[in-house]
Amino acid sequence: MPLRNQWHFAYKDTSMLYSVLTDHILLNEPYRNGAHSTQHEHLVVMFEIDEESGYFYAMDLHQTEQPVVDSLFVFRVSDIEQHSLKEPRRLEICWSEDGYQAFLLINGYPHAVFDFRQFVGYNHTKFPMPELGSIWVHKETTNELVEKWLR
């Protein structure tokens, strides 16, 4: 059962990240859960695990025809050591204080981030490429970015 926390940690200089969803997951079991922005009800992110992989989705509920505006690859189940799949992971979805950045944390590490103001998705592979004609771009998560985000 998901737990709710009021806030998580400092972000950048004075902003905070607000943890809006906390759960425990197994990486090889189907899972789907998401969270609305803390400031903008139409902005939503969702994390999903199927039999093969984990993805983080950005949604804009004002886009009624296709609310999913971007997706980020998080992991492939087959790439994870078999014995490690049985270890529960702590999942958190956090939003920045202004409600425009969403963070997918697994065991406290930001595996995927959406910036709805800049239309940027961050992960380690920049996969998948945004759809042709999309305003979204993907950038690689670097150690410097992680350090900045988790200050």
PDB file of C-alpha atoms in Angstrom:
ATOM      1  CA  MET A   1       0.000   0.000   0.000  1.00  0.00           C
ATOM      2  CA  PRO A   2       1.442   3.404  -0.969  1.00  0.00           C
ATOM      3  CA  LEU A   3       2.429   5.815   1.773  1.00  0.00           C
ATOM      4  CA  ARG A   4       2.324   9.607   1.553  1.00  0.00           C
ATOM      5  CA  ASN A   5       5.064  11.887   2.863  1.00  0.00           C
ATOM      6  CA  GLN A   6       4.904  15.662   3.044  1.00  0.00           C
ATOM      7  CA  TRP A   7       8.402  16.362   1.695  1.00  0.00           C
ATOM      8  CA  HIS A   8      11.603  14.563   0.966  1.00  0.00           C
ATOM      9  CA  PHE A   9      14.810  16.581   0.523  1.00  0.00           C
ATOM     10  CA  ALA A  10      16.262  19.893  -0.535  1.00  0.00           C
ATOM     11  CA  TYR A  11      16.444  20.548  -4.271  1.00  0.00           C
ATOM     12  CA  LYS A  12      18.904  22.950  -5.844  1.00  0.00           C
ATOM     13  CA  ASP A  13      19.277  25.947  -3.534  1.00  0.00           C
ATOM     14  CA  THR A  14      16.109  26.533  -1.527  1.00  0.00           C
ATOM     15  CA  SER A  15      13.436  24.439  -3.241  1.00  0.00           C
ATOM     16  CA  MET A  16      12.157  21.184  -1.844  1.00  0.00           C
ATOM     17  CA  LEU A  17      11.105  17.956  -3.431  1.00  0.00           C
ATOM     18  CA  TYR A  18       7.780  16.699  -2.196  1.00  0.00           C
ATOM     19  CA  SER A  19       7.371  12.949  -1.983  1.00  0.00           C
ATOM     20  CA  VAL A  20       3.807  12.212  -3.050  1.00  0.00           C
ATOM     21  CA  LEU A  21       4.035   8.455  -3.522  1.00  0.00           C
ATOM     22  CA  THR A  22       6.100   5.911  -1.623  1.00  0.00           C
ATOM     23  CA  ASP A  23       5.810   2.185  -2.197  1.00  0.00           C
ATOM     24  CA  HIS A  24       7.831  -1.031  -2.164  1.00  0.00           C
ATOM     25  CA  ILE A  25       8.147  -2.959  -5.425  1.00  0.00           C
ATOM     26  CA  LEU A  26       9.744  -6.052  -6.917  1.00  0.00           C
ATOM     27  CA  LEU A  27      11.293  -5.322 -10.299  1.00  0.00           C
ATOM     28  CA  ASN A  28       9.937  -8.492 -11.917  1.00  0.00           C
ATOM     29  CA  GLU A  29       6.312  -8.104 -10.785  1.00  0.00           C
ATOM     30  CA  PRO A  30       3.740  -6.082 -12.731  1.00  0.00           C
ATOM     31  CA  TYR A  31       3.154  -2.680 -11.169  1.00  0.00           C
ATOM     32  CA  ARG A  32       1.489   0.588 -12.143  1.00  0.00           C
ATOM     33  CA  ASN A  33       1.050   3.708 -10.058  1.00  0.00           C
ATOM     34  CA  GLY A  34       1.297   7.427 -10.550  1.00  0.00           C
ATOM     35  CA  ALA A  35       0.961  10.852  -9.003  1.00  0.00           C
ATOM     36  CA  HIS A  36      -0.413  14.268  -9.901  1.00  0.00           C
ATOM     37  CA  SER A  37       1.758  17.360  -9.686  1.00  0.00           C
ATOM     38  CA  THR A  38       1.657  19.114  -6.338  1.00  0.00           C
ATOM     39  CA  GLN A  39       0.744  22.406  -8.059  1.00  0.00           C
ATOM     40  CA  HIS A  40      -0.763  21.557 -11.469  1.00  0.00           C
ATOM     41  CA  GLU A  41      -3.512  18.927 -11.328  1.00  0.00           C
ATOM     42  CA  HIS A  42      -3.358  18.258 -15.093  1.00  0.00           C
ATOM     43  CA  LEU A  43       0.298  17.116 -14.930  1.00  0.00           C
ATOM     44  CA  VAL A  44       0.685  13.464 -13.984  1.00  0.00           C
ATOM     45  CA  VAL A  45       3.475  10.897 -14.022  1.00  0.00           C
ATOM     46  CA  MET A  46       3.103   7.142 -13.940  1.00  0.00           C
ATOM     47  CA  PHE A  47       5.579   4.334 -13.360  1.00  0.00           C
ATOM     48  CA  GLU A  48       4.840   0.941 -14.881  1.00  0.00           C
ATOM     49  CA  ILE A  49       6.538  -2.448 -14.790  1.00  0.00           C
ATOM     50  CA  ASP A  50       5.390  -5.186 -17.151  1.00  0.00           C
ATOM     51  CA  GLU A  51       6.929  -8.618 -17.750  1.00  0.00           C
ATOM     52  CA  GLU A  52       9.858  -7.122 -19.663  1.00  0.00           C
ATOM     53  CA  SER A  53      10.670  -3.582 -18.535  1.00  0.00           C
ATOM     54  CA  GLY A  54       9.996  -0.517 -16.421  1.00  0.00           C
ATOM     55  CA  TYR A  55       8.950   2.836 -17.921  1.00  0.00           C
ATOM     56  CA  PHE A  56       8.148   6.276 -16.505  1.00  0.00           C
ATOM     57  CA  TYR A  57       5.415   8.228 -18.327  1.00  0.00           C
ATOM     58  CA  ALA A  58       4.661  11.969 -18.456  1.00  0.00           C
ATOM     59  CA  MET A  59       1.012  12.869 -18.901  1.00  0.00           C
ATOM     60  CA  ASP A  60      -0.824  16.120 -19.551  1.00  0.00           C
ATOM     61  CA  LEU A  61      -4.533  15.630 -18.911  1.00  0.00           C
ATOM     62  CA  HIS A  62      -5.305  18.734 -20.981  1.00  0.00           C
ATOM     63  CA  GLN A  63      -4.256  16.611 -23.998  1.00  0.00           C
ATOM     64  CA  THR A  64      -7.504  14.667 -24.164  1.00  0.00           C
ATOM     65  CA  GLU A  65      -6.747  12.728 -27.379  1.00  0.00           C
ATOM     66  CA  GLN A  66      -3.390  11.411 -26.137  1.00  0.00           C
ATOM     67  CA  PRO A  67      -2.562  12.369 -22.541  1.00  0.00           C
ATOM     68  CA  VAL A  68       0.790  10.521 -22.542  1.00  0.00           C
ATOM     69  CA  VAL A  69       3.206  13.173 -23.813  1.00  0.00           C
ATOM     70  CA  ASP A  70       6.521  11.366 -23.187  1.00  0.00           C
ATOM     71  CA  SER A  71       8.041   8.162 -21.823  1.00  0.00           C
ATOM     72  CA  LEU A  72      11.397   7.159 -20.382  1.00  0.00           C
ATOM     73  CA  PHE A  73      12.981   3.732 -20.200  1.00  0.00           C
ATOM     74  CA  VAL A  74      14.039   2.806 -16.665  1.00  0.00           C
ATOM     75  CA  PHE A  75      15.179  -0.839 -16.828  1.00  0.00           C
ATOM     76  CA  ARG A  76      14.841  -4.165 -18.633  1.00  0.00           C
ATOM     77  CA  VAL A  77      13.995  -7.066 -16.300  1.00  0.00           C
ATOM     78  CA  SER A  78      16.350  -9.421 -18.181  1.00  0.00           C
ATOM     79  CA  ASP A  79      19.300  -7.077 -17.455  1.00  0.00           C
ATOM     80  CA  ILE A  80      18.904  -7.460 -13.691  1.00  0.00           C
ATOM     81  CA  GLU A  81      20.633 -10.320 -11.885  1.00  0.00           C
ATOM     82  CA  GLN A  82      18.119 -13.067 -11.119  1.00  0.00           C
ATOM     83  CA  HIS A  83      18.738 -13.171  -7.347  1.00  0.00           C
ATOM     84  CA  SER A  84      18.411  -9.375  -7.152  1.00  0.00           C
ATOM     85  CA  LEU A  85      14.885  -9.462  -8.590  1.00  0.00           C
ATOM     86  CA  LYS A  86      13.582 -10.865  -5.296  1.00  0.00           C
ATOM     87  CA  GLU A  87      14.843  -7.863  -3.308  1.00  0.00           C
ATOM     88  CA  PRO A  88      12.147  -5.258  -2.594  1.00  0.00           C
ATOM     89  CA  ARG A  89      12.968  -1.748  -3.788  1.00  0.00           C
ATOM     90  CA  ARG A  90      11.711   1.520  -2.324  1.00  0.00           C
ATOM     91  CA  LEU A  91       9.875   3.513  -4.984  1.00  0.00           C
ATOM     92  CA  GLU A  92       9.184   7.227  -4.623  1.00  0.00           C
ATOM     93  CA  ILE A  93       7.620   9.737  -6.935  1.00  0.00           C
ATOM     94  CA  CYS A  94       8.522  13.289  -5.962  1.00  0.00           C
ATOM     95  CA  TRP A  95       7.580  16.667  -7.400  1.00  0.00           C
ATOM     96  CA  SER A  96       9.560  19.890  -7.238  1.00  0.00           C
ATOM     97  CA  GLU A  97       8.143  22.740  -5.206  1.00  0.00           C
ATOM     98  CA  ASP A  98       6.881  24.523  -8.338  1.00  0.00           C
ATOM     99  CA  GLY A  99       5.152  21.329  -9.525  1.00  0.00           C
ATOM    100  CA  TYR A 100       6.933  21.187 -12.892  1.00  0.00           C
ATOM    101  CA  GLN A 101       9.592  18.520 -12.265  1.00  0.00           C
ATOM    102  CA  ALA A 102       8.769  14.907 -11.432  1.00  0.00           C
ATOM    103  CA  PHE A 103      11.353  12.466 -10.089  1.00  0.00           C
ATOM    104  CA  LEU A 104      11.230   8.665 -10.090  1.00  0.00           C
ATOM    105  CA  LEU A 105      13.431   7.481  -7.237  1.00  0.00           C
ATOM    106  CA  ILE A 106      14.262   3.834  -6.689  1.00  0.00           C
ATOM    107  CA  ASN A 107      16.144   3.260  -3.448  1.00  0.00           C
ATOM    108  CA  GLY A 108      16.711   7.013  -3.263  1.00  0.00           C
ATOM    109  CA  TYR A 109      18.304   7.350  -6.719  1.00  0.00           C
ATOM    110  CA  PRO A 110      16.660   9.396  -9.526  1.00  0.00           C
ATOM    111  CA  HIS A 111      16.319   6.884 -12.379  1.00  0.00           C
ATOM    112  CA  ALA A 112      14.075   9.150 -14.467  1.00  0.00           C
ATOM    113  CA  VAL A 113      13.043  12.809 -14.310  1.00  0.00           C
ATOM    114  CA  PHE A 114      10.545  14.853 -16.304  1.00  0.00           C
ATOM    115  CA  ASP A 115      10.811  18.628 -16.533  1.00  0.00           C
ATOM    116  CA  PHE A 116       7.399  19.808 -17.738  1.00  0.00           C
ATOM    117  CA  ARG A 117       8.529  23.453 -17.960  1.00  0.00           C
ATOM    118  CA  GLN A 118      11.502  22.739 -20.277  1.00  0.00           C
ATOM    119  CA  PHE A 119       9.947  19.627 -21.919  1.00  0.00           C
ATOM    120  CA  VAL A 120      12.981  17.484 -21.069  1.00  0.00           C
ATOM    121  CA  GLY A 121      13.091  13.870 -19.951  1.00  0.00           C
ATOM    122  CA  TYR A 122      16.224  12.629 -18.190  1.00  0.00           C
ATOM    123  CA  ASN A 123      17.423   9.034 -17.874  1.00  0.00           C
ATOM    124  CA  HIS A 124      20.673   7.133 -18.417  1.00  0.00           C
ATOM    125  CA  THR A 125      20.031   6.008 -21.989  1.00  0.00           C
ATOM    126  CA  LYS A 126      17.949   8.848 -23.513  1.00  0.00           C
ATOM    127  CA  PHE A 127      15.706   5.984 -24.716  1.00  0.00           C
ATOM    128  CA  PRO A 128      13.224   5.930 -26.250  1.00  0.00           C
ATOM    129  CA  MET A 129      13.591   8.800 -28.646  1.00  0.00           C
ATOM    130  CA  PRO A 130      10.678  11.245 -28.367  1.00  0.00           C
ATOM    131  CA  GLU A 131       8.034  10.837 -31.045  1.00  0.00           C
ATOM    132  CA  LEU A 132       8.599  12.661 -34.322  1.00  0.00           C
ATOM    133  CA  GLY A 133       7.236  16.186 -33.984  1.00  0.00           C
ATOM    134  CA  SER A 134       7.241  16.087 -30.181  1.00  0.00           C
ATOM    135  CA  ILE A 135       8.343  19.176 -28.260  1.00  0.00           C
ATOM    136  CA  TRP A 136      10.043  16.879 -25.733  1.00  0.00           C
ATOM    137  CA  VAL A 137      13.758  16.072 -25.802  1.00  0.00           C
ATOM    138  CA  HIS A 138      15.728  13.517 -23.811  1.00  0.00           C
ATOM    139  CA  LYS A 139      18.979  14.172 -22.007  1.00  0.00           C
ATOM    140  CA  GLU A 140      21.302  11.850 -20.170  1.00  0.00           C
ATOM    141  CA  THR A 141      21.258  11.790 -16.390  1.00  0.00           C
ATOM    142  CA  THR A 142      24.785  12.650 -15.258  1.00  0.00           C
ATOM    143  CA  ASN A 143      26.442  12.457 -11.846  1.00  0.00           C
ATOM    144  CA  GLU A 144      26.452  16.260 -11.774  1.00  0.00           C
ATOM    145  CA  LEU A 145      22.688  16.399 -12.316  1.00  0.00           C
ATOM    146  CA  VAL A 146      22.051  13.768  -9.646  1.00  0.00           C
ATOM    147  CA  GLU A 147      24.190  15.714  -7.196  1.00  0.00           C
ATOM    148  CA  LYS A 148      22.311  18.924  -8.026  1.00  0.00           C
ATOM    149  CA  TRP A 149      18.918  17.259  -7.675  1.00  0.00           C
ATOM    150  CA  LEU A 150      19.704  15.521  -4.396  1.00  0.00           C
ATOM    151  CA  ARG A 151      21.396  18.396  -2.554  1.00  0.00           C
TER     152      ARG A 151
END
